[in-house]
Short mmCIF file of N, CA and C in Angstrom, two decimals:
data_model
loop_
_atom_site.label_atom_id
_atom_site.label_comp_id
_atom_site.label_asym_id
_atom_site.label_seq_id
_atom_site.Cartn_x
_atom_site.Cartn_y
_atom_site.Cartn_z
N UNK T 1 95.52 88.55 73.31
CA UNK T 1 94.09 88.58 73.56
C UNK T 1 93.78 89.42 74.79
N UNK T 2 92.75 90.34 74.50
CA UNK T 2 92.34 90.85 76.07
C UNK T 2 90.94 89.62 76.44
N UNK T 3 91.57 89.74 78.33
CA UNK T 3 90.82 88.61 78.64
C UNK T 3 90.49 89.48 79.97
N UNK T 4 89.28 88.61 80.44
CA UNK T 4 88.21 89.16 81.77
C UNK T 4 88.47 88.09 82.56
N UNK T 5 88.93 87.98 83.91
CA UNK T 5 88.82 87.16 84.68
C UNK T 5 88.57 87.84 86.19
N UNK T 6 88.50 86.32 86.72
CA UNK T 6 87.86 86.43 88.16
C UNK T 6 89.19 85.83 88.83
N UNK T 7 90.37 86.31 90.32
CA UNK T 7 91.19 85.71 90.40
C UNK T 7 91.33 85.86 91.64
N UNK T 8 91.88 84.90 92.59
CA UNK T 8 92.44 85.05 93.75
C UNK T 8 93.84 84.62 93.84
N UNK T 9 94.71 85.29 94.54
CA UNK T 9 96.07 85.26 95.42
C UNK T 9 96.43 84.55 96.15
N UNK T 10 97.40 84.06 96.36
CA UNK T 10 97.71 83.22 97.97
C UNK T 10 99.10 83.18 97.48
N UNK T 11 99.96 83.06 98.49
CA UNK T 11 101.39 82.30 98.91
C UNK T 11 101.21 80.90 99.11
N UNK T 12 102.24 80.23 98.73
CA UNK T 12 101.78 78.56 99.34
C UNK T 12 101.26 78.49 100.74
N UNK T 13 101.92 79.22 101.16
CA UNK T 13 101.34 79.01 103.06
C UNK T 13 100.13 78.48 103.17
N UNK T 14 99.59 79.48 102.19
CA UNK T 14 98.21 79.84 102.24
C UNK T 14 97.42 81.05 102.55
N UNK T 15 98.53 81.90 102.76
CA UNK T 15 98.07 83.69 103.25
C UNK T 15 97.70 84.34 102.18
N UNK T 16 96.12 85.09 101.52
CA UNK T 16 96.00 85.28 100.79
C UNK T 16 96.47 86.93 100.44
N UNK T 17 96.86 87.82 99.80
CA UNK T 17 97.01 88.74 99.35
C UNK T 17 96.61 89.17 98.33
N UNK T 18 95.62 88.80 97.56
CA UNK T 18 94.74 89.80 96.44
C UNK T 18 93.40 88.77 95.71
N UNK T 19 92.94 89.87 95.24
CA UNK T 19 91.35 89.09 94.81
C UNK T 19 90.84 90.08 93.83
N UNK T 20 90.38 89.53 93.13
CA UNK T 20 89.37 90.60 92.19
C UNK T 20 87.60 90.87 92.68
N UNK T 21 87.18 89.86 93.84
CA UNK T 21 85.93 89.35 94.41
C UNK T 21 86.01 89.62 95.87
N UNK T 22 85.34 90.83 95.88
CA UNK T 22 84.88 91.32 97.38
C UNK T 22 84.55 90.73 98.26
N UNK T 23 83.77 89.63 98.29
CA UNK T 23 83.32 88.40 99.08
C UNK T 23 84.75 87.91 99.72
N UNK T 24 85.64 87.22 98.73
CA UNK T 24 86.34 86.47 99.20
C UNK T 24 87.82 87.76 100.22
N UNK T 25 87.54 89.12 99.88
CA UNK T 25 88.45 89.76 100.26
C UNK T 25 88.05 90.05 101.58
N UNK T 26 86.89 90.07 101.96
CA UNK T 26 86.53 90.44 103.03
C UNK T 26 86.55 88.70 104.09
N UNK T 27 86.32 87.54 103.83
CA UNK T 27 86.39 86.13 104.43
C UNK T 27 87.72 86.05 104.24
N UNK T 28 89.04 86.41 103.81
CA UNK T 28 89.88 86.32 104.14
C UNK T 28 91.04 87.67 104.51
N UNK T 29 90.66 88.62 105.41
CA UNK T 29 91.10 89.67 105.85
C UNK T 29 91.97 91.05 105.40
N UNK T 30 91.96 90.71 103.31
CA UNK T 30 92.71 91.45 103.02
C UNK T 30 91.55 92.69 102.38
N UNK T 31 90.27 92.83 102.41
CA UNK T 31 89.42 93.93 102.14
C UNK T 31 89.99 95.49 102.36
N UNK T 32 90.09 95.93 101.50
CA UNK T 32 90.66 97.69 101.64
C UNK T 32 89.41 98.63 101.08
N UNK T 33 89.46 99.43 101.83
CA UNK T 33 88.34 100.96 101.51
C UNK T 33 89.11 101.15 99.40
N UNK T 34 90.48 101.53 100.01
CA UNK T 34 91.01 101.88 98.69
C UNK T 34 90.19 100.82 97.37
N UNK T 35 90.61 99.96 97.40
CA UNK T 35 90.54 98.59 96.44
C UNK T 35 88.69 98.67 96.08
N UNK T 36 87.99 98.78 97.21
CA UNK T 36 86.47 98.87 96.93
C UNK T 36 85.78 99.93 96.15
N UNK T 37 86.81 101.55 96.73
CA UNK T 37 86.50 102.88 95.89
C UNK T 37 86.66 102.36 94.30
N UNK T 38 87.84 101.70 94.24
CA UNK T 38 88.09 101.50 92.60
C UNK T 38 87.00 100.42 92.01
N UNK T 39 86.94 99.35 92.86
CA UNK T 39 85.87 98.46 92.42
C UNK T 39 86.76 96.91 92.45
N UNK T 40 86.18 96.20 93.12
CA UNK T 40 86.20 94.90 92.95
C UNK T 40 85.39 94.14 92.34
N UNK T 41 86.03 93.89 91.07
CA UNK T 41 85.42 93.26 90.10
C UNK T 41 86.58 92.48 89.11
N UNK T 42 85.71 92.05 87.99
CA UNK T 42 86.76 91.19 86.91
C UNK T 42 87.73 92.19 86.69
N UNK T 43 89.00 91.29 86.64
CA UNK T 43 90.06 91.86 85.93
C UNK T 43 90.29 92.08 84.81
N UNK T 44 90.60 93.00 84.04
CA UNK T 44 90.80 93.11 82.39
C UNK T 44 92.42 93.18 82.08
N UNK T 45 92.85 92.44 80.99
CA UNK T 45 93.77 93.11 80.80
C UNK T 45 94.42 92.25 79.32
N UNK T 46 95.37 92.65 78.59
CA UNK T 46 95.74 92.57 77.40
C UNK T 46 96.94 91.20 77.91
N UNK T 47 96.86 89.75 77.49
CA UNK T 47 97.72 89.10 77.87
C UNK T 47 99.15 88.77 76.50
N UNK T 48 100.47 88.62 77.42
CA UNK T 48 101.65 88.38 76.33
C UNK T 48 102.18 89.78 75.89
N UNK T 49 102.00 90.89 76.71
CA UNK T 49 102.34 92.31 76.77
C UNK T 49 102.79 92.90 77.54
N UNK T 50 103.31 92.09 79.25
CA UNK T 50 104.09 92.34 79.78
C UNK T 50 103.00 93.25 80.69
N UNK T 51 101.39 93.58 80.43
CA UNK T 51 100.84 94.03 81.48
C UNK T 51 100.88 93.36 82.88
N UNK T 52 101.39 92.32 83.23
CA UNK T 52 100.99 91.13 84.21
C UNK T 52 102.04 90.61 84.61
N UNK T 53 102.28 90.12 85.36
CA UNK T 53 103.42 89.31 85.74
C UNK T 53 103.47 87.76 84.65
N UNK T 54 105.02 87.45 84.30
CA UNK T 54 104.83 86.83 83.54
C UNK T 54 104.67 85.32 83.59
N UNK T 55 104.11 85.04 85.05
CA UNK T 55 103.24 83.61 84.96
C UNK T 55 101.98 83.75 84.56
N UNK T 56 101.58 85.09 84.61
CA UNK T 56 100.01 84.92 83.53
C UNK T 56 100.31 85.33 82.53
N UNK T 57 101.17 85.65 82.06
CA UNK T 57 101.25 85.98 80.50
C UNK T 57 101.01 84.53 79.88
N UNK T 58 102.04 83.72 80.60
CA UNK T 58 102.58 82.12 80.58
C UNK T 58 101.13 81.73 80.56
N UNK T 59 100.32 81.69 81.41
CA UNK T 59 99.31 80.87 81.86
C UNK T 59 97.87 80.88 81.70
N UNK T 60 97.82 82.41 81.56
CA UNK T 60 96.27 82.21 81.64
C UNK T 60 96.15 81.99 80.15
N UNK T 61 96.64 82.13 78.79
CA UNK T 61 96.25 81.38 77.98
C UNK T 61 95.67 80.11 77.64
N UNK T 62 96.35 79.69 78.57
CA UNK T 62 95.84 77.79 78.65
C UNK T 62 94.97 77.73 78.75
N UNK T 63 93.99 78.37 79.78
CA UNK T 63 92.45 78.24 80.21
C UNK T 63 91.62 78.50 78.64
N UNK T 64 90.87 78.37 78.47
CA UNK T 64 90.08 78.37 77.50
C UNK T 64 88.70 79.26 78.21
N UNK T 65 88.12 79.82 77.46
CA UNK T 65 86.89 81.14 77.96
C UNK T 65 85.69 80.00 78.83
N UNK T 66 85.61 80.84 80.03
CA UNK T 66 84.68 79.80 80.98
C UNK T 66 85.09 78.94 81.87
N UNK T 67 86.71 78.87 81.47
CA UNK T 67 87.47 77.35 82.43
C UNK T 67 87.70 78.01 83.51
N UNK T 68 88.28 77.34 84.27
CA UNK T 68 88.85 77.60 85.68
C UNK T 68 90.25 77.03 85.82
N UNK T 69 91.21 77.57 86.36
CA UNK T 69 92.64 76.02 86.40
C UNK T 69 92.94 77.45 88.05
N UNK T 70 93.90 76.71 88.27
CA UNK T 70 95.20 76.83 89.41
C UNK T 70 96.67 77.43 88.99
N UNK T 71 97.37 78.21 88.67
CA UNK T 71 98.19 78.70 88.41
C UNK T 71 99.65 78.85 89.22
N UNK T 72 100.23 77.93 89.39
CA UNK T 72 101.41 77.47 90.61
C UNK T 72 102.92 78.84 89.84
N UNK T 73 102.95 79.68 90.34
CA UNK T 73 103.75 80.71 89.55
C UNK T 73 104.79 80.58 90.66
N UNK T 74 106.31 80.20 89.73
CA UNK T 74 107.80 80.34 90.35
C UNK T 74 108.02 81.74 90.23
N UNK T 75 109.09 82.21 91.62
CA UNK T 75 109.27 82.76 91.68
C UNK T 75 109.83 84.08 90.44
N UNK T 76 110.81 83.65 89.48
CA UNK T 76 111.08 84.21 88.24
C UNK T 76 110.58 84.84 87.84
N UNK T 77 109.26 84.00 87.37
CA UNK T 77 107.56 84.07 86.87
C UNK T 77 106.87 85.16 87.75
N UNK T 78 107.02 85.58 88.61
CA UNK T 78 106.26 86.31 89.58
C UNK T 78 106.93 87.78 89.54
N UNK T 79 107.27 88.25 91.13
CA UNK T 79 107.67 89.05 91.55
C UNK T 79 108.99 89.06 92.11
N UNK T 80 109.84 87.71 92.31
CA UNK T 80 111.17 87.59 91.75
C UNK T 80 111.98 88.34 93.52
N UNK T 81 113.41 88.78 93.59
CA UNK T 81 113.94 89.24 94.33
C UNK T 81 113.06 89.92 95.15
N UNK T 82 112.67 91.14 94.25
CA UNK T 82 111.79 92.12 95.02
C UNK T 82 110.72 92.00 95.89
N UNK T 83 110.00 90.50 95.41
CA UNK T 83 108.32 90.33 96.08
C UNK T 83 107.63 91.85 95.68
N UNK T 84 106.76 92.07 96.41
CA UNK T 84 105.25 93.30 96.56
C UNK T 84 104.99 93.52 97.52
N UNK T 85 105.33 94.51 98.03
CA UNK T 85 104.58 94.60 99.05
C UNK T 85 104.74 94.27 100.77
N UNK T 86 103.83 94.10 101.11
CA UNK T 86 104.56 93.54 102.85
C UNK T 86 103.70 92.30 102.87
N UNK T 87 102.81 91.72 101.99
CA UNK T 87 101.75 90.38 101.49
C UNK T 87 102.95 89.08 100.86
N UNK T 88 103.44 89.57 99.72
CA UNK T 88 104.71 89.12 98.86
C UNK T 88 106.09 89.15 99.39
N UNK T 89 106.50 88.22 100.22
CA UNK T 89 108.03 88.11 100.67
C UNK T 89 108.71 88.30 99.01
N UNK T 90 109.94 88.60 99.18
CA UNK T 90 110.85 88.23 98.04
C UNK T 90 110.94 86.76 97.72
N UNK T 91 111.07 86.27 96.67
CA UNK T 91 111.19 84.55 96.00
C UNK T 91 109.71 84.23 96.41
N UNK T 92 108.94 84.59 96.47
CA UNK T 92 107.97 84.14 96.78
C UNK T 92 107.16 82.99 96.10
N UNK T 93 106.59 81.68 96.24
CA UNK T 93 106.06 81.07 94.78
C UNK T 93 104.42 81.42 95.20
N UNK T 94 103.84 81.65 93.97
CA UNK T 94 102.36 82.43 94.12
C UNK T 94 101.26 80.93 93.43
N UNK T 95 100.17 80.92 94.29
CA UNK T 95 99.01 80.46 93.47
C UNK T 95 97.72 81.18 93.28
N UNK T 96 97.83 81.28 92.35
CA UNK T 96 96.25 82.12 91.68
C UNK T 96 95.34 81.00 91.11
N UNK T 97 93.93 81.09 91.75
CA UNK T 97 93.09 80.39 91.26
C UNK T 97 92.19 81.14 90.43
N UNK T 98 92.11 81.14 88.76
CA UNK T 98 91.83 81.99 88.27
C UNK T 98 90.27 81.68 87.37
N UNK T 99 89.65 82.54 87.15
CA UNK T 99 88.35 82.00 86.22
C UNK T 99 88.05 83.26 85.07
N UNK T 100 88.41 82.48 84.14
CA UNK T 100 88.35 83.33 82.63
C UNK T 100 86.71 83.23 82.29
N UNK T 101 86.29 85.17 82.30
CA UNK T 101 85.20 84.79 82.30
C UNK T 101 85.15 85.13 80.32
N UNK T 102 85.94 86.10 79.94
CA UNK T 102 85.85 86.09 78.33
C UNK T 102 87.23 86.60 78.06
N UNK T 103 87.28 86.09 76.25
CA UNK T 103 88.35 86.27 75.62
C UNK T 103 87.98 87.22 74.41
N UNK T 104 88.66 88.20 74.39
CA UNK T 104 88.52 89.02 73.29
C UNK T 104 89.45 89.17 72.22
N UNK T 105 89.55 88.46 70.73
CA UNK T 105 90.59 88.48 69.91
C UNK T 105 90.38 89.45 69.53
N UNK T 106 91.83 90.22 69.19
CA UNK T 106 91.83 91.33 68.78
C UNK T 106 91.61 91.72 67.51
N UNK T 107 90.93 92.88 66.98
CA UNK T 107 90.70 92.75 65.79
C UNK T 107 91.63 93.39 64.40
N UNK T 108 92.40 92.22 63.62
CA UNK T 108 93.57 92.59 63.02
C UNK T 108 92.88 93.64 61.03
N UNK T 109 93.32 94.72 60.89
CA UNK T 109 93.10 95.07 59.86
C UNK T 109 94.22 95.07 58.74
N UNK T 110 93.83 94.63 57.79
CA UNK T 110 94.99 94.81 56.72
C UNK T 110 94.61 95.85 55.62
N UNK T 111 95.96 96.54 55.62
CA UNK T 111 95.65 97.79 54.85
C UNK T 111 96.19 97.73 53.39
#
Protein backbone atom coordinates (compact mmCIF):
# COMPACT_ATOMS: atom_id res chain seq x y z
CA UNK A 1 0.00 0.00 0.00
CA UNK A 2 1.28 3.55 -0.53
CA UNK A 3 0.62 5.40 2.64
CA UNK A 4 0.84 9.34 3.78
CA UNK A 5 1.94 9.93 7.15
CA UNK A 6 2.87 12.44 9.68
CA UNK A 7 6.05 11.10 11.85
CA UNK A 8 8.46 11.95 14.43
CA UNK A 9 11.97 10.39 15.55
CA UNK A 10 13.55 10.01 18.82
CA UNK A 11 16.15 7.56 20.43
CA UNK A 12 14.89 6.24 23.73
CA UNK A 13 16.88 8.93 25.49
CA UNK A 14 14.67 11.00 24.08
CA UNK A 15 16.96 13.03 21.54
CA UNK A 16 14.93 13.64 18.64
CA UNK A 17 16.44 13.25 15.09
CA UNK A 18 13.78 13.54 12.35
CA UNK A 19 10.22 14.78 11.68
CA UNK A 20 8.12 15.19 8.77
CA UNK A 21 6.41 18.57 10.77
CA UNK A 22 8.28 21.77 10.81
CA UNK A 23 6.78 22.90 14.03
CA UNK A 24 8.00 20.11 15.92
CA UNK A 25 11.59 20.36 14.06
CA UNK A 26 12.14 23.63 14.95
CA UNK A 27 10.79 23.06 19.23
CA UNK A 28 13.10 20.42 19.22
CA UNK A 29 16.47 21.72 17.60
CA UNK A 30 16.83 19.49 14.66
CA UNK A 31 15.27 22.22 11.85
CA UNK A 32 17.62 22.34 8.63
CA UNK A 33 17.50 25.08 5.71
CA UNK A 34 18.18 21.79 3.55
CA UNK A 35 15.06 19.65 4.87
CA UNK A 36 12.68 22.99 4.57
CA UNK A 37 14.02 23.75 0.73
CA UNK A 38 12.62 20.16 0.07
CA UNK A 39 9.56 20.61 2.24
CA UNK A 40 8.40 19.44 5.45
CA UNK A 41 5.51 17.74 5.06
CA UNK A 42 3.67 14.16 5.00
CA UNK A 43 5.69 11.41 4.18
CA UNK A 44 4.82 9.21 1.17
CA UNK A 45 5.96 6.11 0.50
CA UNK A 46 5.15 2.48 -0.87
CA UNK A 47 5.13 0.11 2.39
CA UNK A 48 6.62 -3.91 2.42
CA UNK A 49 9.19 -2.77 -0.45
CA UNK A 50 12.08 -2.25 1.42
CA UNK A 51 11.60 1.71 0.76
CA UNK A 52 11.86 2.21 4.71
CA UNK A 53 13.51 0.72 7.28
CA UNK A 54 12.07 -2.47 8.13
CA UNK A 55 10.26 -1.60 11.43
CA UNK A 56 7.87 0.36 9.25
CA UNK A 57 7.53 -1.97 6.75
CA UNK A 58 6.66 -4.24 10.04
CA UNK A 59 4.55 -1.54 11.51
CA UNK A 60 2.98 0.99 10.03
CA UNK A 61 0.54 -1.45 8.58
CA UNK A 62 -1.06 -2.00 11.84
CA UNK A 63 -2.29 1.53 12.09
CA UNK A 64 -5.36 1.70 10.20
CA UNK A 65 -5.97 5.24 7.95
CA UNK A 66 -6.43 8.17 10.61
CA UNK A 67 -4.88 6.16 13.67
CA UNK A 68 -2.00 7.18 15.47
CA UNK A 69 0.24 4.30 17.50
CA UNK A 70 4.04 4.51 18.80
CA UNK A 71 6.41 2.41 16.97
CA UNK A 72 9.26 0.94 19.52
CA UNK A 73 11.80 -0.25 16.48
CA UNK A 74 14.83 -2.85 17.60
CA UNK A 75 17.72 -2.28 16.54
CA UNK A 76 17.73 -5.12 13.52
CA UNK A 77 14.49 -3.44 12.54
CA UNK A 78 16.17 -0.11 12.18
CA UNK A 79 19.52 1.00 11.23
CA UNK A 80 21.34 -1.93 12.83
CA UNK A 81 25.45 -1.83 13.23
CA UNK A 82 25.73 1.13 11.11
CA UNK A 83 23.10 3.66 12.88
CA UNK A 84 22.67 7.21 10.49
CA UNK A 85 24.22 9.62 10.83
CA UNK A 86 25.82 11.52 13.89
CA UNK A 87 21.65 11.65 15.42
CA UNK A 88 21.61 7.51 15.16
CA UNK A 89 24.41 5.82 17.32
CA UNK A 90 24.93 2.25 15.93
CA UNK A 91 22.29 -0.49 17.76
CA UNK A 92 20.33 2.17 18.27
CA UNK A 93 16.46 1.29 19.43
CA UNK A 94 14.21 4.07 17.62
CA UNK A 95 10.62 5.42 18.55
CA UNK A 96 8.53 6.95 15.93
CA UNK A 97 5.32 8.39 16.82
CA UNK A 98 3.54 8.08 13.68
CA UNK A 99 0.03 9.38 12.18
CA UNK A 100 -1.34 7.72 9.02
CA UNK A 101 -2.99 10.32 7.37
CA UNK A 102 -4.14 7.94 4.07
CA UNK A 103 -3.86 4.59 2.57
CA UNK A 104 -3.74 4.03 -1.00
CA UNK A 105 -4.46 0.34 -2.34
CA UNK A 106 -2.91 -0.23 -5.20
CA UNK A 107 -4.67 -0.70 -8.19
CA UNK A 108 -4.33 -4.49 -9.41
CA UNK A 109 -5.24 -5.15 -13.30
CA UNK A 110 -5.82 -8.48 -14.74
CA UNK A 111 -5.01 -9.04 -18.19
Amino acid sequence: DNVVVNYVGRNLNGAYFDTSMEDVAKENGIWSQQRADYGYKPFEVVVGRGQVIKGWDEGIPLIPEGGKGTLYIPSPLGYGARGSGALIPPFSVLEFEVEVIKIEKPEISIN
